[in-house]
Amino acid sequence: MSELLRRMLGEQIRIEAVLAGGLWPTFADLSQLENAILNLSVNARDAMPDGGHLTIETANTELDDRYARMHQEVEAGQYVMISITDTGIGMSPEVLERAFDPFYTTKGPGKGTGLGLSQVYGYVKQSRGHIKIYSEIDRGTTVKIYLPRHVGSGDVRFSAPSMTPIPQGSVEDTILVVEDDESVREMTAESLRELGYSVLQAAGGPEALEVLQNERVDLIFTDIVMPHMNGRQLADAVMEKWPAIRILYTTGYTRNAIVHNGVLDHGVSLLAKPFSLEQLAHKVREVLNSKPPAEQA
Ligand SMILES: Nc1ncnc2c1ncn2[C@@H]1O[C@H](COP(=O)(O)OP(=O)(O)OP(=O)(O)O)[C@@H](O)[C@H]1O
Ligand SMILES: [Mg+2]
């Protein structure tokens, strides 16, 4: 990933890799792991506006019983550790406490959506791993990811993705597409109709809430960044009044699109633009099959 990172971070940031020899194998989704490293590197870049050092380190690590007892959700055992360290502005305890929350950002409008760390968290949890942030104001930040050591024998590489058929929709399921860009909205609505769903449209949050007064909707597919009311605010309003409705977010921020295309935890589902018909079909089906956000912890 060195080339990509160098281009993304610019010349002001020196990148150093300290990679352990004899690193254990781990069984993980490679593209999502790269995604996590990109997310963390972009955060590091944003924390070093005047330049600095980014260090990526790998090591074999044992998390012992004592550590596991101190960190509730950690299972003691052997892990492959990947850490990203920057020499940036660091985080206050208040920021640190909320950093993994979806949509939590200290960056101005148009600069961050606050989905980066929550996505990394979701991925690590899904991989039965562990994540830990160490940070000090004005000194810098280290994020450590622990992925379980793979001890099974045989080839640990993923087999080629199977040709799973595109899941079709049903007219029984109604999807409300909320998007301020008319051509994007039309195209999305068209794709969903093609898949077999019933589709409604709204150009923004307030209009969407009006539609919901009169129509039964199963899923809202909403853009995150919109004028007047953003996707998150819309979702909050919807969850209060119609808790059974599923929410699927989408975002087209080019700055975030490459780094935000993974699994989010905390009941937040996201499909980054641009997406293919197939990706749309799978994601919509997955979210319709999931529990509504109000019922998730
Ligand atoms: N390396 C870091 N140094 C200092 N603060 C950080 C670092 N990484 C994350 N943060 C803080 O945590 C917050 C949440 O990070 P997260 O990646 O989830 O969202 P974001 O970077 O603000 O937005 P996005 O990832 O969507 O561009 C950031 O706004 C920032 O305040
Ligand atoms: Mg980020």
Tab-separated table of C-alpha atoms and ligand atoms in Angstrom:
chain	number	residue	atom	x	y	z
A	1	MET	CA	0.000	0.000	0.000
A	2	SER	CA	3.063	2.271	0.230
A	3	GLU	CA	2.507	4.019	-3.095
A	4	LEU	CA	-1.138	4.748	-2.377
A	5	LEU	CA	-0.352	6.014	1.102
A	6	ARG	CA	2.419	8.247	-0.116
A	7	ARG	CA	0.096	9.846	-2.639
A	8	MET	CA	-2.672	10.266	-0.122
A	9	LEU	CA	-0.552	11.736	2.631
A	10	GLY	CA	1.529	14.127	0.554
A	11	GLU	CA	5.134	15.137	0.869
A	12	GLN	CA	4.840	16.776	4.258
A	13	ILE	CA	4.329	13.486	5.991
A	14	ARG	CA	7.134	10.963	6.336
A	15	ILE	CA	5.961	7.379	6.268
A	16	GLU	CA	7.852	4.676	8.071
A	17	ALA	CA	7.024	0.999	8.205
A	18	VAL	CA	8.341	-1.157	11.027
A	19	LEU	CA	7.303	-4.625	9.985
A	20	ALA	CA	7.943	-7.688	12.096
A	21	GLY	CA	9.672	-10.676	10.550
A	22	GLY	CA	7.823	-13.960	10.850
A	23	LEU	CA	4.468	-12.287	11.313
A	24	TRP	CA	1.728	-14.811	11.977
A	25	PRO	CA	-1.028	-15.248	9.438
A	26	THR	CA	-4.460	-13.951	10.215
A	27	PHE	CA	-7.730	-14.733	8.532
A	28	ALA	CA	-9.292	-11.456	7.449
A	29	ASP	CA	-10.982	-9.696	4.581
A	30	LEU	CA	-8.058	-8.104	2.782
A	31	SER	CA	-9.856	-5.236	1.085
A	32	GLN	CA	-11.489	-4.278	4.350
A	33	LEU	CA	-8.168	-4.399	6.143
A	34	GLU	CA	-6.665	-2.059	3.545
A	35	ASN	CA	-9.704	0.121	3.979
A	36	ALA	CA	-9.117	0.278	7.718
A	37	ILE	CA	-5.462	1.214	7.256
A	38	LEU	CA	-6.491	3.943	4.781
A	39	ASN	CA	-9.090	5.313	7.182
A	40	LEU	CA	-6.585	5.481	10.007
A	41	SER	CA	-3.952	7.039	7.743
A	42	VAL	CA	-6.371	9.737	6.552
A	43	ASN	CA	-7.194	10.524	10.172
A	44	ALA	CA	-3.469	10.765	10.873
A	45	ARG	CA	-3.012	13.108	7.926
A	46	ASP	CA	-5.840	15.339	9.117
A	47	ALA	CA	-4.222	15.458	12.553
A	48	MET	CA	-0.927	16.672	11.037
A	49	PRO	CA	-1.818	19.726	8.907
A	50	ASP	CA	1.781	20.945	9.088
A	51	GLY	CA	3.295	17.558	8.384
A	52	GLY	CA	4.832	14.958	10.636
A	53	HIS	CA	5.529	11.251	10.862
A	54	LEU	CA	3.278	8.324	10.198
A	55	THR	CA	4.528	4.981	11.469
A	56	ILE	CA	2.941	1.700	10.562
A	57	GLU	CA	4.033	-1.190	12.698
A	58	THR	CA	3.235	-4.878	12.769
A	59	ALA	CA	3.996	-7.395	15.498
A	60	ASN	CA	2.986	-10.737	16.927
A	61	THR	CA	1.318	-10.121	20.258
A	62	GLU	CA	-0.176	-12.003	23.114
A	63	LEU	CA	-3.126	-10.477	24.928
A	64	ASP	CA	-3.047	-12.176	28.293
A	65	ASP	CA	-5.796	-12.966	30.782
A	66	ARG	CA	-5.086	-9.838	32.759
A	67	TYR	CA	-5.542	-7.662	29.675
A	68	ALA	CA	-8.672	-9.564	28.712
A	69	ARG	CA	-10.132	-9.030	32.166
A	70	MET	CA	-9.447	-5.294	31.903
A	71	HIS	CA	-11.092	-5.055	28.482
A	72	GLN	CA	-14.488	-6.667	28.605
A	73	GLU	CA	-14.903	-7.793	25.038
A	74	VAL	CA	-11.376	-9.137	24.559
A	75	GLU	CA	-10.585	-12.814	24.404
A	76	ALA	CA	-7.115	-13.683	25.663
A	77	GLY	CA	-4.890	-15.204	23.016
A	78	GLN	CA	-2.427	-14.608	20.208
A	79	TYR	CA	-2.989	-11.716	17.855
A	80	VAL	CA	-1.405	-10.033	14.869
A	81	MET	CA	-1.059	-6.378	15.789
A	82	ILE	CA	-1.085	-3.540	13.257
A	83	SER	CA	-0.581	-0.056	14.608
A	84	ILE	CA	-0.737	3.386	13.008
A	85	THR	CA	1.003	6.180	14.860
A	86	ASP	CA	1.023	9.873	14.026
A	87	THR	CA	2.747	12.898	15.541
A	88	GLY	CA	-0.364	15.053	15.245
A	89	ILE	CA	-2.681	17.076	17.441
A	90	GLY	CA	-3.921	14.131	19.488
A	91	MET	CA	-7.322	13.700	21.087
A	92	SER	CA	-8.755	15.036	24.314
A	93	PRO	CA	-10.348	12.456	26.639
A	94	GLU	CA	-13.786	13.749	25.527
A	95	VAL	CA	-13.008	13.186	21.841
A	96	LEU	CA	-11.397	9.839	22.584
A	97	GLU	CA	-14.489	8.637	24.379
A	98	ARG	CA	-16.749	9.331	21.413
A	99	ALA	CA	-14.307	8.702	18.556
A	100	PHE	CA	-15.837	5.359	17.533
A	101	ASP	CA	-19.406	6.672	17.481
A	102	PRO	CA	-20.869	6.785	14.004
A	103	PHE	CA	-21.189	10.374	12.775
A	104	TYR	CA	-19.023	11.740	15.555
A	105	THR	CA	-16.614	14.220	14.011
A	106	THR	CA	-14.702	17.296	15.123
A	107	LYS	CA	-14.088	18.281	11.515
A	108	GLY	CA	-16.137	21.016	9.911
A	109	PRO	CA	-19.042	20.480	7.516
A	110	GLY	CA	-17.803	19.060	4.252
A	111	LYS	CA	-14.600	17.808	5.880
A	112	GLY	CA	-15.606	14.701	7.763
A	113	THR	CA	-18.655	12.528	8.110
A	114	GLY	CA	-17.474	10.820	11.288
A	115	LEU	CA	-17.803	7.357	9.824
A	116	GLY	CA	-14.126	6.472	9.563
A	117	LEU	CA	-13.381	5.056	12.987
A	118	SER	CA	-16.803	3.480	13.455
A	119	GLN	CA	-16.187	1.593	10.266
A	120	VAL	CA	-12.770	0.389	11.406
A	121	TYR	CA	-14.363	-0.656	14.690
A	122	GLY	CA	-17.087	-2.596	12.905
A	123	TYR	CA	-14.550	-4.400	10.775
A	124	VAL	CA	-12.290	-5.322	13.672
A	125	LYS	CA	-15.210	-6.626	15.730
A	126	GLN	CA	-16.439	-8.641	12.787
A	127	SER	CA	-12.988	-10.192	12.557
A	128	ARG	CA	-13.127	-11.148	16.264
A	129	GLY	CA	-10.323	-8.691	16.882
A	130	HIS	CA	-9.679	-5.807	19.196
A	131	ILE	CA	-8.917	-2.100	18.719
A	132	LYS	CA	-7.361	0.375	21.096
A	133	ILE	CA	-6.476	4.071	20.812
A	134	TYR	CA	-3.713	5.776	22.767
A	135	SER	CA	-3.624	9.524	22.341
A	136	GLU	CA	-2.165	12.603	23.955
A	137	ILE	CA	-2.964	16.199	23.098
A	138	ASP	CA	-0.226	17.740	20.940
A	139	ARG	CA	1.843	14.570	21.100
A	140	GLY	CA	0.061	12.267	18.714
A	141	THR	CA	-2.052	9.180	18.436
A	142	THR	CA	-1.533	5.450	18.106
A	143	VAL	CA	-4.322	3.177	16.974
A	144	LYS	CA	-3.668	-0.522	17.464
A	145	ILE	CA	-5.646	-3.180	15.671
A	146	TYR	CA	-5.415	-6.778	16.880
A	147	LEU	CA	-6.527	-9.559	14.562
A	148	PRO	CA	-6.647	-13.134	15.849
A	149	ARG	CA	-3.778	-15.390	14.794
A	150	HIS	CA	-4.873	-17.973	12.282
A	151	VAL	CA	-3.725	-21.403	13.420
A	152	GLY	CA	-5.653	-23.679	11.085
A	153	SER	CA	-3.736	-25.587	8.467
A	154	GLY	CA	-4.112	-25.256	4.754
A	155	ASP	CA	-4.620	-22.321	2.463
A	156	VAL	CA	-5.944	-19.329	4.319
A	157	ARG	CA	-6.600	-17.282	1.202
A	158	PHE	CA	-10.181	-16.538	0.378
A	159	SER	CA	-11.557	-18.487	-2.516
A	160	ALA	CA	-12.792	-16.540	-5.508
A	161	PRO	CA	-16.108	-14.866	-4.821
A	162	SER	CA	-18.877	-17.176	-5.842
A	163	MET	CA	-21.361	-16.006	-8.422
A	164	THR	CA	-24.242	-15.405	-6.062
A	165	PRO	CA	-27.368	-14.348	-7.898
A	166	ILE	CA	-28.545	-10.757	-7.532
A	167	PRO	CA	-31.242	-10.725	-4.850
A	168	GLN	CA	-34.503	-9.489	-6.318
A	169	GLY	CA	-36.887	-7.142	-4.554
A	170	SER	CA	-40.606	-7.379	-4.052
A	171	VAL	CA	-43.296	-4.738	-4.643
A	172	GLU	CA	-44.355	-5.457	-1.068
A	173	ASP	CA	-41.206	-3.675	0.096
A	174	THR	CA	-41.301	0.097	-0.286
A	175	ILE	CA	-38.098	2.095	-0.404
A	176	LEU	CA	-37.955	5.865	0.001
A	177	VAL	CA	-34.968	7.386	-1.808
A	178	VAL	CA	-33.828	10.683	-0.271
A	179	GLU	CA	-31.265	12.549	-2.329
A	180	ASP	CA	-30.887	16.216	-3.249
A	181	ASP	CA	-29.238	15.552	-6.606
A	182	GLU	CA	-32.130	14.903	-8.929
A	183	SER	CA	-30.317	12.851	-11.558
A	184	VAL	CA	-28.701	10.613	-8.941
A	185	ARG	CA	-32.065	10.205	-7.226
A	186	GLU	CA	-33.837	9.272	-10.450
A	187	MET	CA	-31.160	6.778	-11.336
A	188	THR	CA	-31.236	5.133	-7.931
A	189	ALA	CA	-35.028	4.957	-7.981
A	190	GLU	CA	-34.910	3.425	-11.437
A	191	SER	CA	-32.403	0.763	-10.307
A	192	LEU	CA	-34.517	-0.150	-7.304
A	193	ARG	CA	-37.636	-0.433	-9.448
A	194	GLU	CA	-35.699	-2.636	-11.814
A	195	LEU	CA	-34.879	-4.895	-8.868
A	196	GLY	CA	-38.587	-5.179	-8.148
A	197	TYR	CA	-39.098	-2.787	-5.231
A	198	SER	CA	-41.796	-0.161	-4.823
A	199	VAL	CA	-40.052	3.196	-4.803
A	200	LEU	CA	-40.852	6.664	-3.466
A	201	GLN	CA	-38.668	9.741	-3.744
A	202	ALA	CA	-37.885	12.865	-1.767
A	203	ALA	CA	-35.452	15.681	-2.514
A	204	GLY	CA	-34.540	16.213	1.133
A	205	GLY	CA	-35.238	15.456	4.773
A	206	PRO	CA	-38.314	17.658	5.275
A	207	GLU	CA	-39.923	16.312	2.117
A	208	ALA	CA	-39.162	12.746	3.212
A	209	LEU	CA	-40.917	13.298	6.535
A	210	GLU	CA	-43.944	14.591	4.634
A	211	VAL	CA	-44.019	11.482	2.454
A	212	LEU	CA	-43.899	9.310	5.572
A	213	GLN	CA	-47.086	10.936	6.905
A	214	ASN	CA	-49.062	9.301	4.118
A	215	GLU	CA	-47.106	6.264	2.974
A	216	ARG	CA	-45.915	3.037	4.567
A	217	VAL	CA	-42.174	2.709	4.018
A	218	ASP	CA	-39.890	-0.227	4.863
A	219	LEU	CA	-36.520	1.273	4.140
A	220	ILE	CA	-35.124	4.765	3.664
A	221	PHE	CA	-32.105	5.021	1.410
A	222	THR	CA	-30.680	8.439	2.195
A	223	ASP	CA	-27.745	10.578	1.222
A	224	ILE	CA	-25.792	11.823	4.235
A	225	VAL	CA	-24.756	15.278	3.088
A	226	MET	CA	-27.792	17.357	2.101
A	227	PRO	CA	-28.769	20.985	2.703
A	228	HIS	CA	-31.336	21.886	5.431
A	229	MET	CA	-31.365	18.488	7.095
A	230	ASN	CA	-28.649	15.880	6.760
A	231	GLY	CA	-29.223	12.145	6.539
A	232	ARG	CA	-28.381	11.600	10.169
A	233	GLN	CA	-30.893	14.188	11.358
A	234	LEU	CA	-33.513	12.653	9.119
A	235	ALA	CA	-32.806	9.201	10.533
A	236	ASP	CA	-33.112	10.481	14.100
A	237	ALA	CA	-36.484	12.038	13.335
A	238	VAL	CA	-37.666	8.865	11.609
A	239	MET	CA	-36.520	6.531	14.392
A	240	GLU	CA	-38.476	8.518	16.929
A	241	LYS	CA	-41.772	8.280	15.055
A	242	TRP	CA	-41.406	5.164	12.918
A	243	PRO	CA	-38.934	2.884	14.723
A	244	ALA	CA	-39.565	-0.067	12.396
A	245	ILE	CA	-38.157	1.666	9.328
A	246	ARG	CA	-34.683	0.544	8.245
A	247	ILE	CA	-32.111	3.173	7.277
A	248	LEU	CA	-29.420	2.741	4.647
A	249	TYR	CA	-27.035	5.672	4.221
A	250	THR	CA	-25.064	6.592	1.173
A	251	THR	CA	-22.339	9.149	0.653
A	252	GLY	CA	-20.525	10.383	-2.382
A	253	TYR	CA	-17.785	12.424	-0.830
A	254	THR	CA	-14.860	11.514	-3.009
A	255	ARG	CA	-12.573	12.199	-0.114
A	256	ASN	CA	-14.405	9.609	1.924
A	257	ALA	CA	-15.677	7.304	-0.764
A	258	ILE	CA	-12.533	5.236	-0.976
A	259	VAL	CA	-12.173	4.903	2.744
A	260	HIS	CA	-15.808	4.505	3.652
A	261	ASN	CA	-17.046	1.402	2.017
A	262	GLY	CA	-17.177	-1.142	4.733
A	263	VAL	CA	-19.247	-2.543	7.513
A	264	LEU	CA	-20.282	-0.166	10.226
A	265	ASP	CA	-21.156	-1.232	13.695
A	266	HIS	CA	-23.828	0.184	15.962
A	267	GLY	CA	-26.614	-0.628	13.518
A	268	VAL	CA	-25.482	1.847	10.859
A	269	SER	CA	-25.497	0.631	7.250
A	270	LEU	CA	-23.686	2.469	4.508
A	271	LEU	CA	-23.277	2.048	0.773
A	272	ALA	CA	-20.652	4.346	-0.730
A	273	LYS	CA	-21.206	5.974	-4.116
A	274	PRO	CA	-20.719	5.076	-6.818
A	275	PHE	CA	-22.327	1.668	-6.430
A	276	SER	CA	-23.238	-1.002	-8.932
A	277	LEU	CA	-26.723	-2.427	-9.331
A	278	GLU	CA	-25.418	-5.628	-7.799
A	279	GLN	CA	-23.967	-3.886	-4.747
A	280	LEU	CA	-27.200	-1.975	-4.315
A	281	ALA	CA	-29.254	-5.160	-4.550
A	282	HIS	CA	-27.171	-7.005	-1.950
A	283	LYS	CA	-26.989	-4.128	0.506
A	284	VAL	CA	-30.704	-3.305	0.352
A	285	ARG	CA	-31.607	-6.963	0.883
A	286	GLU	CA	-29.179	-7.239	3.783
A	287	VAL	CA	-30.608	-4.166	5.514
A	288	LEU	CA	-34.218	-5.241	4.925
A	289	ASN	CA	-33.381	-8.595	6.504
A	290	SER	CA	-31.739	-6.974	9.522
A	291	LYS	CA	-33.415	-5.784	12.669
A	292	PRO	CA	-34.543	-2.130	12.641
A	293	PRO	CA	-31.980	0.246	14.213
A	294	ALA	CA	-34.225	0.914	17.207
A	295	GLU	CA	-33.983	-2.760	18.242
A	296	GLN	CA	-30.210	-2.937	17.939
A	297	ALA	CA	-28.028	-2.213	20.910
B	1	LIG	N1	-5.239	10.273	14.415
B	1	LIG	C1	-6.076	11.144	15.010
B	1	LIG	N2	-5.598	12.234	15.658
B	1	LIG	C2	-6.440	13.096	16.273
B	1	LIG	N3	-7.771	12.981	16.287
B	1	LIG	C3	-8.311	11.918	15.660
B	1	LIG	C4	-7.497	10.943	14.983
B	1	LIG	N4	-8.310	10.001	14.470
B	1	LIG	C5	-9.566	10.361	14.790
B	1	LIG	N5	-9.580	11.519	15.504
B	1	LIG	C6	-10.759	12.197	16.057
B	1	LIG	O1	-11.863	11.309	16.039
B	1	LIG	C7	-12.942	11.859	15.276
B	1	LIG	C8	-13.684	10.737	14.561
B	1	LIG	O2	-12.861	10.137	13.556
B	1	LIG	P1	-13.534	9.431	12.301
B	1	LIG	O3	-12.474	8.884	11.432
B	1	LIG	O4	-14.578	8.490	12.796
B	1	LIG	O5	-14.314	10.617	11.577
B	1	LIG	P2	-13.690	11.863	10.781
B	1	LIG	O6	-12.275	11.611	10.438
B	1	LIG	O7	-14.017	13.093	11.567
B	1	LIG	O8	-14.560	11.867	9.455
B	1	LIG	P3	-14.314	10.913	8.174
B	1	LIG	O9	-13.569	9.714	8.644
B	1	LIG	O10	-15.703	10.606	7.754
B	1	LIG	O11	-13.565	11.723	7.197
B	1	LIG	C9	-12.265	12.875	14.352
B	1	LIG	O12	-13.163	13.905	13.947
B	1	LIG	C10	-11.150	13.400	15.221
B	1	LIG	O13	-11.606	14.389	16.117
B	2	MG	MG	-11.727	9.748	9.554
